[in-house]
Amino acid sequence: MSDSLRYTPLHALHLELGARMVPFAGYDMPVQYPLGVLKEHLHTRAQAGLFDVSHMGQILLRGAQAAQALERLVPVDIIDLPQGLQRYALFTNERGGILDDLMVARLAEDELLLVVNAACKQQDLDYLREQLQAHCEVLPLFEERALLALQGPAAVEALARLAPEVAQMTFMQVRPVALLDAHCIFSRSGYTGEDGFEISVPAPAAEALARHLLSQPEVQPIGLGARDSLRLEAGLCLYGHDMDSATTPVQASLSWAISKARRSDGARAGGFPGAEVLFAQQRDGVARKRVGLLVQARSPVREGAEVVDATGQTVGQVTSGGFGPSLEAPMAMAYIDNEHTALGTELFALVRGKSIPVRVSKMPFVAPRYQRN
Amino acid sequence: MSELRFTEDHEWLRAEADGSVTVGITAYAQQALGDVVYVQLPELQHYDRGDEAATVESVKAASGVYMPLTGEVLEVNQQLADQPELVNEQPLGQGWFFRFRPSDPAALAALLDEDAYARLLAATA
C-alpha cells in the first residue's frame, strides 16, 4: 500500500504549509492544515478558502459531434448547453445506476470540458474512449492541468484583484481567463454551497497561482476534511458514498439533474443508458430514496449507521454523516424506505448500540449562497 | 501535583489523594484527533482493562477511549457535554474524561512514566 501515491502539482506547497497528508483516491492529499477542520470550514463560509482539487479528472472532448455524442451517455441536455455555461451531469448504466457524476462545460461550439471524480477518472476515460472515439476527440488533461477551487463570500473579491472580469460571471458560467500569463478556465461553481470559482490551470503554473491566491488577505488553504463537511451542509452527494452504480438518480433524489429535454415527455426523450428504468421509477416511485437527517442530539451519526423507526424496525442506512460546524449540530444523508421520508418524520439512528433521535429534513442544511443572475 | 502515568493509547492517568485515578487523553492524542465535537462518556460502573469506556468524536472520525486499568468509574466530566472543545484546549486540565477507583491500586505504577511516554512519542514521530 506504500507504493506510488500520486502527487498533485501543489504537493510541495501543501507540505510547506504544514498540511496533514492522507491517501485519497490514489493521491497524497491534504486533509487539513494547521488551522484545523473546524476553523477551515468556518473560514470558508466567512471569507474564502483555497482547495487543491487537482486529483479530479479533467477531460476535453473536441469535435463537431462532441455534444451529440456525449448526450448518449448522460440524461442531460448537452446539445443545447450554451457556450460559456456548465451543467451537472451523471453517467448512467443500463440499470439506471450512476457510474459517476461530473460537470460538463461548453467551452466552444465543438469543445466540452468534463470534470470527473478522482476515483473514477481512469474508468471514465476508458468509457469515453470506447463510446465516443468514433465521434470526437477524447483528450485527458490529467497531467497537463491542475484544478483549484476558491470558495466563500470573499472569493470574488480576492479573484477580481487578479482578473477583474470574473466579477461579472454568474453561477455556472464558464470563461477562459489569462491569469499570470497562464491560460486558465474559470467556472463560477464549487462543492461548498458558497459562491466561488473553480480554476483549471496548466500544471506548471498552478503553484504560482495558488501562492498568489494565498497571499490575498481573505484566503486560507482548506483541506479535504472541511471540503467534506462543507459539501454535506450544502446537501451535495459524494460519489461512492451517497450514490454508486447500484443507485439511480431517482433514488438519489437527483431527478432535478435529468434535463427537461431528456425526460419521458421531453423533446429528445431518453436515448441514454437506463432511460426506461429511470422513467419507470419517476412514474411509479421508488422503494427507498436519499433524504437529509437532522440529528436531535450532540452525537454525530456517521456513514453505515442503521436507521430504525419507533418500533425498532430497520428503515434505512446513513451514507454520509458528521458534525456541521456552521449548522452547529450533527447531520446526515441516508437512504430511507419511502413511507418514512416525509419531512419531519422522527426516526432513530443506531450509534454504538444507542438510539439517537433524528428527523427527516430538507436539504441543503445550510442555505446556499450561489451567485445566480 | 502528583506525577502522571500514560498508556500506549495516549491516555494520561493521575492518582488523586483519595485513591481514585483521573483519566484523560494526551496533547498528542487531541492533536491527532483534530477538533473534538462530542464525547460519549462512560457509565458509572465497573469496566475491565481494555474495555471501550468512552468515545471521542472529532470532525473527522470516532475514536475509542479504553479503560486503562480495571476498576469502577466514579465520576465523569459533565462539562464535556456542552464544551467538548475542552479536550483540545486543555487536554491535561479541564478536558479530563472520568475518574475511577482501580481494583489494583499498585497497577498504576506499572504504566508508562513521563520519560517512557516521551520516548514512545519520539519513536512514533
XYZ file of C-alpha atoms in Angstrom:
498
model
C 0.000 0.000 0.000
C 3.054 2.202 0.467
C 3.930 2.428 -3.204
C 3.165 5.082 -5.735
C 0.750 7.559 -4.210
C 0.456 10.272 -6.801
C 1.177 13.941 -6.171
C -0.702 16.954 -7.452
C 1.349 19.924 -8.715
C 0.731 21.584 -5.315
C 2.136 18.748 -3.211
C 5.284 20.578 -2.118
C 3.213 23.650 -1.231
C 0.898 21.554 0.974
C 3.908 20.236 2.902
C 5.343 23.732 3.218
C 2.009 24.955 4.605
C 2.108 22.245 7.272
C -0.725 20.128 5.915
C -1.520 16.728 7.337
C -1.484 14.448 4.290
C -3.636 11.364 3.718
C -4.079 8.960 0.818
C -7.218 9.803 -1.145
C -8.211 8.245 -4.474
C -4.599 7.286 -5.123
C -3.205 10.733 -4.289
C -1.356 12.075 -1.267
C -3.751 14.887 -0.330
C -4.065 17.488 2.457
C -6.865 16.558 4.883
C -6.235 19.663 6.979
C -3.770 22.478 7.552
C -2.632 23.834 10.942
C -5.870 25.848 11.208
C -7.832 22.581 11.624
C -11.010 21.270 10.016
C -13.481 23.266 12.125
C -11.841 26.665 11.589
C -11.113 25.916 7.930
C -14.808 25.182 7.421
C -15.912 28.378 9.181
C -13.286 30.455 7.393
C -14.607 29.280 4.024
C -18.159 30.308 4.968
C -16.955 33.658 6.356
C -14.263 34.636 3.820
C -12.528 32.471 1.216
C -10.863 29.069 1.137
C -8.454 27.673 -1.434
C -8.799 23.961 -2.229
C -6.484 21.806 -4.312
C -8.778 19.523 -6.297
C -6.195 18.632 -8.935
C -6.773 14.943 -8.251
C -10.075 15.252 -10.091
C -10.063 14.333 -13.764
C -10.339 16.934 -16.497
C -11.186 15.531 -19.926
C -11.623 17.581 -23.096
C -13.993 16.443 -25.840
C -13.374 18.088 -29.194
C -15.234 17.781 -32.488
C -18.388 18.913 -34.247
C -20.297 15.889 -32.905
C -18.954 16.025 -29.347
C -22.164 17.303 -27.732
C -24.409 14.932 -29.630
C -22.171 12.004 -28.757
C -21.928 12.853 -25.054
C -25.726 13.159 -24.855
C -25.991 9.418 -25.435
C -24.222 8.789 -22.091
C -25.984 11.275 -19.777
C -29.628 12.211 -19.036
C -28.703 15.836 -19.546
C -29.255 18.388 -22.294
C -25.767 18.853 -23.726
C -26.751 19.773 -27.307
C -28.432 22.993 -26.155
C -25.882 23.785 -23.468
C -24.853 27.341 -24.419
C -21.226 28.229 -24.881
C -19.893 29.651 -21.608
C -22.128 27.574 -19.320
C -21.722 24.301 -17.468
C -24.184 21.694 -16.206
C -24.132 18.957 -13.608
C -24.404 15.520 -15.241
C -24.336 11.798 -14.448
C -23.056 8.825 -16.412
C -25.742 6.150 -16.100
C -25.537 2.413 -16.784
C -28.172 0.126 -18.386
C -29.875 -0.350 -14.996
C -30.028 3.393 -14.470
C -27.238 3.240 -11.865
C -24.792 6.121 -11.560
C -21.292 5.381 -12.921
C -20.024 8.822 -11.910
C -21.193 12.389 -11.530
C -19.478 15.207 -13.352
C -19.522 18.778 -14.580
C -19.801 19.472 -18.310
C -18.719 22.909 -19.577
C -19.274 24.181 -23.093
C -16.031 25.969 -23.947
C -16.778 26.342 -27.657
C -19.236 25.062 -30.238
C -17.038 21.997 -30.691
C -15.395 21.792 -27.240
C -16.626 20.357 -23.954
C -14.605 20.233 -20.736
C -15.584 17.465 -18.312
C -14.574 17.339 -14.646
C -14.996 13.865 -13.151
C -14.267 12.279 -9.781
C -10.681 11.321 -8.971
C -11.520 7.726 -8.065
C -13.435 7.230 -11.335
C -11.285 9.141 -13.797
C -9.432 6.279 -15.459
C -12.614 4.240 -15.758
C -14.442 7.300 -17.139
C -11.682 7.937 -19.660
C -11.764 4.314 -20.866
C -15.552 4.506 -21.139
C -15.492 7.795 -23.061
C -12.846 6.458 -25.449
C -14.833 3.317 -26.076
C -18.117 5.188 -26.560
C -17.042 8.435 -28.221
C -13.792 7.968 -30.077
C -15.600 7.406 -33.385
C -17.395 10.749 -32.978
C -14.945 13.173 -31.368
C -11.511 13.511 -29.818
C -11.232 12.410 -26.171
C -8.289 14.198 -24.560
C -7.370 13.500 -20.912
C -5.765 16.506 -19.207
C -4.853 14.533 -16.065
C -1.189 15.551 -16.100
C -1.461 18.800 -18.047
C -3.892 20.670 -15.837
C -4.398 21.310 -12.156
C -7.731 22.341 -10.618
C -8.052 24.875 -7.813
C -11.260 25.942 -6.094
C -11.624 29.293 -4.387
C -14.818 29.231 -2.337
C -16.580 31.623 0.013
C -18.260 35.029 0.050
C -14.945 36.880 -0.410
C -13.717 34.633 -3.245
C -14.926 37.006 -5.937
C -13.221 39.999 -4.354
C -9.929 38.157 -3.937
C -10.006 36.846 -7.502
C -11.201 40.069 -9.110
C -7.986 41.736 -7.913
C -6.134 39.432 -10.310
C -8.787 39.155 -13.031
C -11.459 41.877 -12.800
C -13.628 40.234 -15.470
C -14.587 37.324 -13.194
C -16.798 39.617 -11.107
C -19.288 39.744 -13.996
C -19.737 35.972 -14.089
C -22.794 34.290 -12.550
C -23.374 30.805 -11.128
C -22.382 28.021 -13.554
C -20.881 30.384 -16.106
C -17.541 29.371 -17.615
C -14.919 31.502 -19.331
C -11.272 31.446 -20.321
C -9.115 33.932 -18.426
C -5.414 34.685 -18.806
C -4.039 34.781 -15.279
C -0.340 35.329 -14.501
C 0.351 34.514 -18.162
C -1.384 31.160 -17.915
C -4.415 30.084 -19.925
C -6.961 29.343 -17.191
C -10.596 28.299 -17.416
C -12.835 29.718 -14.725
C -16.238 28.438 -13.708
C -18.378 30.072 -11.055
C -19.258 26.927 -9.168
C -17.990 24.647 -6.445
C -18.747 21.988 -3.862
C -19.330 24.012 -0.701
C -22.703 25.746 -1.140
C -20.856 29.075 -1.227
C -20.295 31.450 -4.083
C -16.915 30.734 -5.612
C -14.872 29.584 -8.540
C -13.119 26.539 -9.872
C -9.987 27.309 -11.851
C -8.469 24.933 -14.361
C -4.822 25.960 -14.701
C -1.864 24.478 -16.608
C 0.057 22.274 -14.155
C 3.333 24.232 -14.373
C 1.503 27.477 -13.455
C -0.555 26.014 -10.609
C 1.802 26.665 -7.715
C 2.415 30.315 -8.622
C -1.335 30.869 -8.913
C -2.007 29.124 -5.594
C 0.667 31.232 -3.846
C -0.766 34.364 -5.348
C -4.273 33.493 -4.145
C -2.975 32.550 -0.689
C -1.297 35.960 -0.430
C -4.713 37.640 -0.606
C -5.833 38.636 2.901
C -9.163 36.748 2.690
C -7.721 33.412 1.619
C -6.687 30.390 3.710
C -5.767 26.907 2.420
C -8.509 24.360 3.138
C -8.173 20.568 3.255
C -10.374 17.630 2.330
C -11.785 17.410 5.866
C -13.543 20.770 5.627
C -14.413 20.098 1.986
C -16.457 17.138 3.208
C -18.282 18.992 5.998
C -18.977 21.929 3.655
C -20.463 19.752 0.912
C -22.515 17.805 3.441
C -24.049 21.005 4.865
C -24.751 22.020 1.251
C -26.611 18.720 0.692
C -24.257 17.683 -2.119
C -23.654 13.992 -2.828
C -20.276 12.298 -2.615
C -19.830 9.627 -5.275
C -19.119 6.156 -3.882
C -20.906 7.066 -0.643
C -24.231 8.782 -1.364
C -24.595 7.191 -4.781
C -22.976 4.433 -6.812
C -23.539 2.157 -9.790
C -26.399 0.390 -7.966
C -28.224 3.664 -7.234
C -30.278 5.584 -9.774
C -30.627 9.376 -9.944
C -34.287 8.978 -8.905
C -33.326 7.039 -5.765
C -30.528 9.556 -5.106
C -33.107 12.402 -5.211
C -31.246 13.811 -8.207
C -34.206 13.832 -10.608
C -33.650 17.590 -10.971
C -30.426 16.735 -12.828
C -32.386 14.962 -15.571
C -32.898 17.743 -18.140
C -36.421 18.570 -19.332
C -35.488 17.728 -22.940
C -34.381 14.215 -21.934
C -37.393 13.273 -19.767
C -40.111 10.898 -20.942
C -42.166 13.852 -22.237
C -39.168 15.863 -23.472
C -38.117 16.938 -26.971
C -35.302 14.365 -27.019
C -36.763 11.851 -24.555
C -34.490 9.034 -23.417
C -31.574 7.956 -25.538
C -29.195 7.424 -22.601
C -28.364 4.181 -20.748
C -31.080 3.112 -18.321
C -33.649 5.661 -19.565
C -36.551 3.190 -19.322
C -35.593 2.285 -15.746
C -35.494 5.936 -14.707
C -38.766 6.788 -16.435
C -40.495 3.846 -14.779
C -39.164 4.950 -11.388
C -40.312 8.513 -11.979
C -43.764 7.226 -12.952
C -44.187 4.527 -10.272
C -41.976 5.859 -7.468
C -39.060 4.167 -5.725
C -38.948 1.988 -2.613
C -36.109 3.903 -0.997
C -34.554 7.307 -1.548
C -31.924 9.717 -0.286
C -33.052 12.210 2.365
C -31.438 14.539 4.872
C -31.466 13.809 8.613
C -31.075 16.418 11.326
C -29.690 14.754 14.429
C -31.578 15.686 17.600
C -28.586 15.071 19.881
C -24.908 16.002 20.072
C -23.611 12.637 18.907
C -22.527 12.556 15.251
C -24.202 9.873 13.132
C -21.805 8.533 10.535
C -21.749 6.518 7.327
C -23.054 2.981 7.795
C -25.310 3.712 10.780
C -28.603 1.823 10.651
C -31.811 3.878 10.798
C -34.885 2.453 12.562
C -38.429 3.625 13.252
C -40.043 3.931 16.710
C -40.790 0.189 16.758
C -37.142 -0.694 16.082
C -37.818 -1.808 12.509
C -34.924 -1.052 10.119
C -35.972 1.599 7.597
C -32.680 2.684 6.085
C -28.999 3.441 6.337
C -26.794 6.517 6.642
C -24.464 7.109 3.667
C -22.726 10.303 4.873
C -22.791 11.965 8.228
C -20.859 14.205 10.533
C -20.811 17.389 12.525
C -21.772 20.594 10.706
C -19.614 23.441 12.024
C -21.932 26.114 10.554
C -25.076 24.170 11.440
C -23.550 23.692 14.912
C -25.102 20.249 15.041
C -24.634 16.820 13.506
C -26.381 15.994 10.234
C -26.533 13.059 7.831
C -27.724 11.811 4.477
C -29.476 8.452 4.416
C -31.384 6.125 2.124
C -34.764 5.592 3.777
C -37.799 3.464 2.882
C -40.222 5.696 1.024
C -43.037 5.561 3.591
C -40.739 7.184 6.169
C -39.385 10.029 4.028
C -41.958 12.765 4.737
C -40.282 15.909 6.087
C -40.342 15.929 9.875
C -40.602 12.149 10.282
C -38.996 11.106 13.568
C -36.598 8.171 13.283
C -33.583 6.812 15.176
C -30.020 6.132 14.124
C -28.160 3.364 15.919
C -24.745 4.545 17.139
C -22.685 2.157 19.295
C -25.872 0.460 20.443
C -27.669 3.684 21.363
C -30.720 5.097 19.588
C -30.023 8.655 18.509
C -33.181 10.588 17.530
C -33.085 12.038 14.013
C -35.640 13.948 11.939
C -36.101 13.801 8.165
C -35.134 17.249 6.962
C -34.892 19.249 3.782
C -31.505 19.807 2.221
C -29.311 21.808 1.966
C -28.861 22.007 5.733
C -27.197 25.412 5.375
C -28.648 27.888 2.868
C -26.508 28.104 -0.269
C -25.220 31.472 -1.473
C -24.656 30.846 -5.172
C -24.330 33.984 -7.290
C -27.322 33.424 -9.579
C -28.147 36.076 -12.149
C 0.664 17.831 41.832
C 1.186 14.127 41.554
C 3.041 12.672 38.620
C 1.263 11.426 35.517
C 1.225 7.948 34.055
C 0.460 7.141 30.424
C -0.782 4.340 28.193
C 0.297 3.401 24.700
C -3.187 4.511 23.584
C -2.234 8.099 24.537
C -4.280 8.370 27.707
C -2.939 10.006 30.861
C -3.730 8.988 34.441
C -3.264 10.931 37.652
C -3.525 9.424 41.149
C -5.678 11.614 43.418
C -5.304 11.968 47.183
C -8.433 9.866 47.834
C -7.074 6.847 45.965
C -9.087 7.462 42.809
C -7.460 7.997 39.406
C -8.360 10.685 36.847
C -8.125 9.847 33.121
C -7.872 11.993 30.006
C -6.202 11.928 26.611
C -2.805 13.467 25.938
C -1.925 16.608 23.993
C -0.581 14.340 21.259
C -3.886 12.445 21.099
C -6.081 15.541 20.840
C -3.778 16.959 18.183
C -4.017 13.748 16.160
C -7.812 13.598 16.521
C -8.429 17.178 15.498
C -11.406 19.250 16.601
C -13.470 17.301 19.136
C -17.224 17.803 18.695
C -18.662 15.176 21.029
C -17.559 12.889 23.849
C -19.589 9.845 24.842
C -18.594 9.349 28.476
C -18.618 6.058 30.414
C -21.408 4.881 32.701
C -20.758 4.868 36.442
C -19.951 1.167 36.577
C -17.179 -1.404 36.532
C -15.032 -1.768 33.408
C -12.253 -4.233 32.689
C -8.914 -3.022 31.444
C -9.129 -2.594 27.649
C -12.914 -2.109 27.544
C -14.038 0.773 25.342
C -15.224 3.063 28.111
C -15.728 6.280 26.138
C -15.759 7.549 22.562
C -14.317 10.801 21.247
C -15.878 12.171 18.074
C -13.790 14.621 16.122
C -14.989 16.365 12.993
C -13.341 13.549 11.072
C -13.990 10.303 12.932
C -14.981 8.450 16.091
C -12.221 7.004 18.282
C -12.469 4.725 21.298
C -11.065 5.575 24.722
C -10.077 2.374 26.516
C -10.193 1.625 30.208
C -6.515 1.879 31.189
C -6.885 -0.341 34.279
C -9.688 -2.468 35.650
C -11.875 -0.502 38.021
C -15.084 1.310 38.858
C -15.942 4.637 37.242
C -16.916 7.124 39.964
C -17.424 10.376 38.090
C -17.450 11.721 34.529
C -16.609 15.224 33.348
C -20.086 16.651 32.686
C -18.552 19.853 31.303
C -17.604 17.974 28.149
C -21.283 17.563 27.240
C -21.539 21.264 26.419
C -17.872 22.041 25.809
C -16.229 19.117 24.010
C -13.612 21.588 22.760
C -12.037 21.490 26.242
C -10.436 18.219 25.148
C -8.479 20.179 22.531
C -7.880 23.280 24.602
C -6.873 21.742 27.946
C -6.307 18.018 27.457
C -4.412 17.662 30.742
C -6.717 20.010 32.657
C -10.418 20.764 32.236
C -10.576 18.319 29.324
C -10.351 15.275 31.619
C -12.756 12.411 30.862
C -13.517 10.430 34.027
C -12.345 9.404 37.496
C -12.256 5.768 38.584
C -11.201 3.529 41.509
C -8.717 0.905 40.280
C -9.241 -2.632 41.532
C -5.475 -2.922 41.998
C -4.015 0.460 43.028
C -0.472 -0.835 42.538
C -1.098 -1.439 38.824
C -0.832 2.290 38.148
C 2.909 2.277 38.795
C 3.414 -0.299 36.032
C 2.173 2.106 33.326
C 4.496 4.398 31.349
C 6.047 7.307 33.225
C 6.668 10.658 31.549
C 10.075 9.692 30.219
C 8.827 6.411 28.788
C 5.871 8.169 27.166
C 8.156 10.817 25.676
C 10.266 8.016 24.178
C 7.122 6.407 22.764
C 6.170 9.697 21.097
C 9.669 10.159 19.738
C 9.534 6.665 18.231
C 6.089 7.406 16.723
C 7.212 10.611 15.040
